[in-house]
Tab-separated table of C-alpha atoms in Angstrom:
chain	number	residue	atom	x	y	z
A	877	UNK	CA	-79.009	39.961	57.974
A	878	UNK	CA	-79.689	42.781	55.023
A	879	UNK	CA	-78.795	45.223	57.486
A	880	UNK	CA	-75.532	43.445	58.213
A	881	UNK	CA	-74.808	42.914	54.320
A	882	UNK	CA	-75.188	46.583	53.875
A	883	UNK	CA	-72.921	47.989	56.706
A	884	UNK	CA	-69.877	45.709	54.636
A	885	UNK	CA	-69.310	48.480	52.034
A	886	UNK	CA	-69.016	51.138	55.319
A	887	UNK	CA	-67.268	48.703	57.408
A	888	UNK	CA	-64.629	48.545	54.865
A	889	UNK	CA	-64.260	51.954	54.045
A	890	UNK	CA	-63.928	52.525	57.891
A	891	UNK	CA	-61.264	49.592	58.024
A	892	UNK	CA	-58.860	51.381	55.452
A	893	UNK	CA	-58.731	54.052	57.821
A	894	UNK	CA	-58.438	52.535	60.885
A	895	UNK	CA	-55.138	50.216	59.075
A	896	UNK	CA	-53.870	53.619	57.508
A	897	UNK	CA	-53.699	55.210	60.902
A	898	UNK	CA	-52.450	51.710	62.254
A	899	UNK	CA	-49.926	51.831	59.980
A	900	UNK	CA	-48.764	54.921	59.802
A	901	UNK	CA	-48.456	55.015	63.294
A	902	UNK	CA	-46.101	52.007	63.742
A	903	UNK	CA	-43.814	52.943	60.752
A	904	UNK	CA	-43.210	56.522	62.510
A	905	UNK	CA	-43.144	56.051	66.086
A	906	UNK	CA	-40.962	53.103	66.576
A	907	UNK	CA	-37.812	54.743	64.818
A	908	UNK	CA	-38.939	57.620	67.225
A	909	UNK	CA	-38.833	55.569	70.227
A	910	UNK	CA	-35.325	54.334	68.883
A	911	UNK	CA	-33.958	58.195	68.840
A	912	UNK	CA	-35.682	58.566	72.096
A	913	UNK	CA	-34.432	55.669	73.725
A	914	UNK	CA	-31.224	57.337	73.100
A	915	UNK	CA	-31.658	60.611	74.212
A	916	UNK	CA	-32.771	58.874	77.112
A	917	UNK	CA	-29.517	56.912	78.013
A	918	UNK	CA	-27.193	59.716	76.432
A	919	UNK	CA	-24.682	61.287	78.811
A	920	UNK	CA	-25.733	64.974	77.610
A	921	UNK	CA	-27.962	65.893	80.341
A	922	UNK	CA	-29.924	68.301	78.136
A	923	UNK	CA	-30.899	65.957	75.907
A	924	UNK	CA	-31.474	63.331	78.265
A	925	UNK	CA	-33.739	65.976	80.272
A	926	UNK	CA	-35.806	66.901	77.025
A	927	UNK	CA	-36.239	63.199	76.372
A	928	UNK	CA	-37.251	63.134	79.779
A	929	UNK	CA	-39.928	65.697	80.038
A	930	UNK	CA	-41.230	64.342	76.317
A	931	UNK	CA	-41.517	60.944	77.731
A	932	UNK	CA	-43.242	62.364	81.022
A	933	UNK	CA	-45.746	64.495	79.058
A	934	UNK	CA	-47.002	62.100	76.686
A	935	UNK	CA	-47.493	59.111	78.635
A	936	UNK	CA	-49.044	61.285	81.748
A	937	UNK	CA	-51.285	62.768	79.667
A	938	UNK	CA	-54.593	60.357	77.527
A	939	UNK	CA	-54.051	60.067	74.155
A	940	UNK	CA	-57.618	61.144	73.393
A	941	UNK	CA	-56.443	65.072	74.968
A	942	UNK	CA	-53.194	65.244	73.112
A	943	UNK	CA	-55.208	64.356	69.489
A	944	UNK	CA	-57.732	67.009	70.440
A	945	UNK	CA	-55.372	69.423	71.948
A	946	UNK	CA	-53.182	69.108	68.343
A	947	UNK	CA	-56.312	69.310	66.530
A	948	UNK	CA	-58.537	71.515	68.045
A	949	UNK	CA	-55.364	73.543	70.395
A	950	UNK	CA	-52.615	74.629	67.530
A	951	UNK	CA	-55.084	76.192	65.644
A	952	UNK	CA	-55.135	79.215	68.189
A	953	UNK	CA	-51.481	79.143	68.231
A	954	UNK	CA	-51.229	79.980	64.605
A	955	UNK	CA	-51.058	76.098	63.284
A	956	UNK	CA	-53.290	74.338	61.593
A	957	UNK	CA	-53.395	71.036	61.126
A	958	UNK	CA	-55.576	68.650	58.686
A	959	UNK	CA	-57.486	66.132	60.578
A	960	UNK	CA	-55.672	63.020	59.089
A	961	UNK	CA	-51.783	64.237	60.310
A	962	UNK	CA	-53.261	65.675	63.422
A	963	UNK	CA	-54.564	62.354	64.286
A	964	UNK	CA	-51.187	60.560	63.278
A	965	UNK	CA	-48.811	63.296	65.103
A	966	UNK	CA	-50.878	62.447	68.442
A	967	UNK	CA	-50.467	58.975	68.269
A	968	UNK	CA	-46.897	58.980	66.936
A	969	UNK	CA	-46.032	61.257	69.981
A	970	UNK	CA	-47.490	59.028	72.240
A	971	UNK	CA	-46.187	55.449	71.239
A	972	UNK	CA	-43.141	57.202	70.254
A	973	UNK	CA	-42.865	57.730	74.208
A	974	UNK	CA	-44.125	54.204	74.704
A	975	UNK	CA	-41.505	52.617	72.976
A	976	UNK	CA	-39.155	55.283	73.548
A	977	UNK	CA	-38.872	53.509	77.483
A	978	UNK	CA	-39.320	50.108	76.374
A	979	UNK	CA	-36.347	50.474	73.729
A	980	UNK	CA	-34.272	52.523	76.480
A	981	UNK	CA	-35.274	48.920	79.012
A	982	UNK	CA	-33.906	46.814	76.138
A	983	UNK	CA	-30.758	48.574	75.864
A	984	UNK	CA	-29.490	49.014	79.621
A	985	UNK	CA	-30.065	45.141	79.629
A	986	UNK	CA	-27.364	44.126	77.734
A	987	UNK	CA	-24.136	43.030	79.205
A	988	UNK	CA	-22.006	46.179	79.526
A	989	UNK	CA	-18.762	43.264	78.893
A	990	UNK	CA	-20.387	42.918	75.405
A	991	UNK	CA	-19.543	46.412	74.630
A	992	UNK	CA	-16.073	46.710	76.576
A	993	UNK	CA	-14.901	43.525	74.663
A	994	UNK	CA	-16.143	45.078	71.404
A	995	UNK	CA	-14.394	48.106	71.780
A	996	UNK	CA	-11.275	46.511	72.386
A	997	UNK	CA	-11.383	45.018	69.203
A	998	UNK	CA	-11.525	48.636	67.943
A	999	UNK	CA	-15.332	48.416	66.604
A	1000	UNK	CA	-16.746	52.206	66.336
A	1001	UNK	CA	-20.002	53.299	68.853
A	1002	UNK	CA	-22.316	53.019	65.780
A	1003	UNK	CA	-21.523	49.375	65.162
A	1004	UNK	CA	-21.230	48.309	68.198
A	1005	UNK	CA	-24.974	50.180	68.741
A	1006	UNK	CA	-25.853	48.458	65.404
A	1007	UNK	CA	-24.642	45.270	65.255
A	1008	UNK	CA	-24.496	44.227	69.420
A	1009	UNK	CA	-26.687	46.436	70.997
A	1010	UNK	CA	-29.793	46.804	68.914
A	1011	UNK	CA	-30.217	43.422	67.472
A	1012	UNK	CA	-30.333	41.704	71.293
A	1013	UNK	CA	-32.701	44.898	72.425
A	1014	UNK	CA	-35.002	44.137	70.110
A	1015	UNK	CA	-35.326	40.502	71.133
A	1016	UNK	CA	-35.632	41.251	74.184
A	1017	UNK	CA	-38.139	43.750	73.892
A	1018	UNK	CA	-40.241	42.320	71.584
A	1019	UNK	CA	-42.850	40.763	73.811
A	1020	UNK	CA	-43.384	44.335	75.022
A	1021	UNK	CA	-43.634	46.086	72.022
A	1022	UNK	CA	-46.174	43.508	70.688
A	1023	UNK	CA	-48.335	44.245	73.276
A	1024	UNK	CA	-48.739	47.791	72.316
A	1025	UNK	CA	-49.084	47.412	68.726
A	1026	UNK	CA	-52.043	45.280	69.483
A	1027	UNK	CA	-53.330	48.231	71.959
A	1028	UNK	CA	-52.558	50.271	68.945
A	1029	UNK	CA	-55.049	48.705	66.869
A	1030	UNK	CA	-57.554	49.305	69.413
A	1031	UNK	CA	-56.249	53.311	70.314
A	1032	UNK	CA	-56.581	53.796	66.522
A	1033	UNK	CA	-60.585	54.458	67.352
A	1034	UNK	CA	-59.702	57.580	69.220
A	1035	UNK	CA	-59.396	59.379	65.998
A	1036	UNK	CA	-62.866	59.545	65.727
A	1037	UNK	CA	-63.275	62.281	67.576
A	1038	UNK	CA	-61.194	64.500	64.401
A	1039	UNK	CA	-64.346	63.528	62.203
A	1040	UNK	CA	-62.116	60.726	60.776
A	1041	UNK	CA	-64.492	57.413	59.436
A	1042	UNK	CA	-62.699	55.030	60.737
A	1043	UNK	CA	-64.715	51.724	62.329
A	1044	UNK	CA	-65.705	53.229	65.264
A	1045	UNK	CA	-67.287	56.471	63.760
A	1046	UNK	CA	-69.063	53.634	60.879
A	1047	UNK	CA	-70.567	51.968	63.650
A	1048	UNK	CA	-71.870	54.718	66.061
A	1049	UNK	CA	-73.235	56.140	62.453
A	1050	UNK	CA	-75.003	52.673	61.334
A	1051	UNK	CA	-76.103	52.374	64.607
A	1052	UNK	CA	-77.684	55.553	64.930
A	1053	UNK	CA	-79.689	55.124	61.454
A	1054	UNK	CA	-80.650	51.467	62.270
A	1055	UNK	CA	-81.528	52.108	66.344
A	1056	UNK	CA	-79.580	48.961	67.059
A	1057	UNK	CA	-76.480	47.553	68.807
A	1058	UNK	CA	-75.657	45.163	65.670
A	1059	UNK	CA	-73.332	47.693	63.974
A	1060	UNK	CA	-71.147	47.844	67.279
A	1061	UNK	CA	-71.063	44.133	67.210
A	1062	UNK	CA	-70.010	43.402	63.645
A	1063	UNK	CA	-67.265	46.141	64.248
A	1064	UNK	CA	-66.191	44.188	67.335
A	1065	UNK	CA	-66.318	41.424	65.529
A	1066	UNK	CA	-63.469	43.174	63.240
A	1067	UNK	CA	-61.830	44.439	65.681
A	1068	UNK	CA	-61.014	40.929	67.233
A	1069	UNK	CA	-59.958	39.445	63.462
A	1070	UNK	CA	-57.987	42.226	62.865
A	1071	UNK	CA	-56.197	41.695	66.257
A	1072	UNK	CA	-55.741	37.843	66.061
A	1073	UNK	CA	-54.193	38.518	62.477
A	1074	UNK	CA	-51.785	40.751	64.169
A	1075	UNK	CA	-50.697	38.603	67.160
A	1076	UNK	CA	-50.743	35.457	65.426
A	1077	UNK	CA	-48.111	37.635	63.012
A	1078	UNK	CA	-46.390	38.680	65.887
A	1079	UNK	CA	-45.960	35.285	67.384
A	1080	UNK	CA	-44.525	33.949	64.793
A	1081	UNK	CA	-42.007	36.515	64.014
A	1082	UNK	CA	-41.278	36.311	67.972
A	1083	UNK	CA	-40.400	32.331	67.575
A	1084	UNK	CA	-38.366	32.654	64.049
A	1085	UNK	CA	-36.201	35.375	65.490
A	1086	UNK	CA	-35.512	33.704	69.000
A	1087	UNK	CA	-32.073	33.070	68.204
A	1088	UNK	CA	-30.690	33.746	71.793
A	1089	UNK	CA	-32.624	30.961	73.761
């Protein structure tokens, strides 16, 4: 039990990194899987084929290569990157790609008699995107996209490899120093707190804004 009691301070410390990255991560990539969605359904077939090949890249390829490949790969090419953006730019890529397909899903769905009938009443592309199309995507995508914030949480203990302390990094540390398994288990035991917090948060946002059943 003393050995639990002093892993909190650590545990902490590595939990403000791990919601940083969370964080972070969800602000940036979901208005990139918005613009990506787009590029996706746009009639310009160049930028539908670069939204194409970004999509096809990052979700072919394991997270855990494209962090160390930004990391530990630009450098040679003449970038550097700190480890805390390197590790955000991977995952940002990634589930912007993610969502990128599941926004582009939401979208087709609508009723294409939606949009004819608001464009005879003379309403521009960006509110009928705005006002019609977006607000009934992101109902109807929202089951999806809550499923892969929750794998977010968990993805967020890739960065590790970077250096960065996040909970994983704590535990393998603690556990190293105390030769025992009870460091991975009280950061489990996080990890499943932090996650219920999250989906219970989810749910209910899911049930106040089901305004179309």
């Amino acid at each position: 039990m003393q050995d639990i009691i002093s892993l909190i301070p650590q545990v902490l410390q590595g939990l403000t990194t791990t919601l940083m990255v969370f964080i972070l991560t969800l602000i940036l990539s979901i208005p990139l899987g918005v613009i990506i969605a787009l590029g996706r359904i746009s009639k310009m077939k160049i930028l539908n084929s670069i939204t194409g090949i970004y999509i096809y890249i990052f979700r072919g390829t394991p997270l855990l290569l494209q962090i160390l490949f930004i990391f530990f790969g630009l450098p040679s090419l003449g970038l550097s990157i700190p480890r805390m953006p390197a590790a955000i730019l991977a995952m940002v890529l990634n589930y912007g790609a993610y969502f990128g397909e599941i926004f582009r899903a939401g979208i087709i769905s609508i009723d294409k008699g939606q949009i004819e009938a608001a464009e005879v009443l003379g309403m521009s592309k960006k509110d009928i995107f705005v006002r019609i199309i977006l607000p009934q995507a992101l109902k109807t995508v929202f089951p999806p996209v809550s499923n892969e914030v929750v794998t977010l949480v968990k993805d967020t203990a890739l960065v590790y490899v970077v250096g960065l302390d996040e909970l994983l990094k704590v535990a393998k540390i603690a556990s190293n120093r105390l030769t025992s398994i009870m460091p991975f288990v009280v950061v489990a035991i996080v990890y499943l707190i932090l996650n219920g917090i999250i989906a219970k948060v989810l749910e209910k946002i899911e049930k106040k804004y089901n305004y179309y059943q």
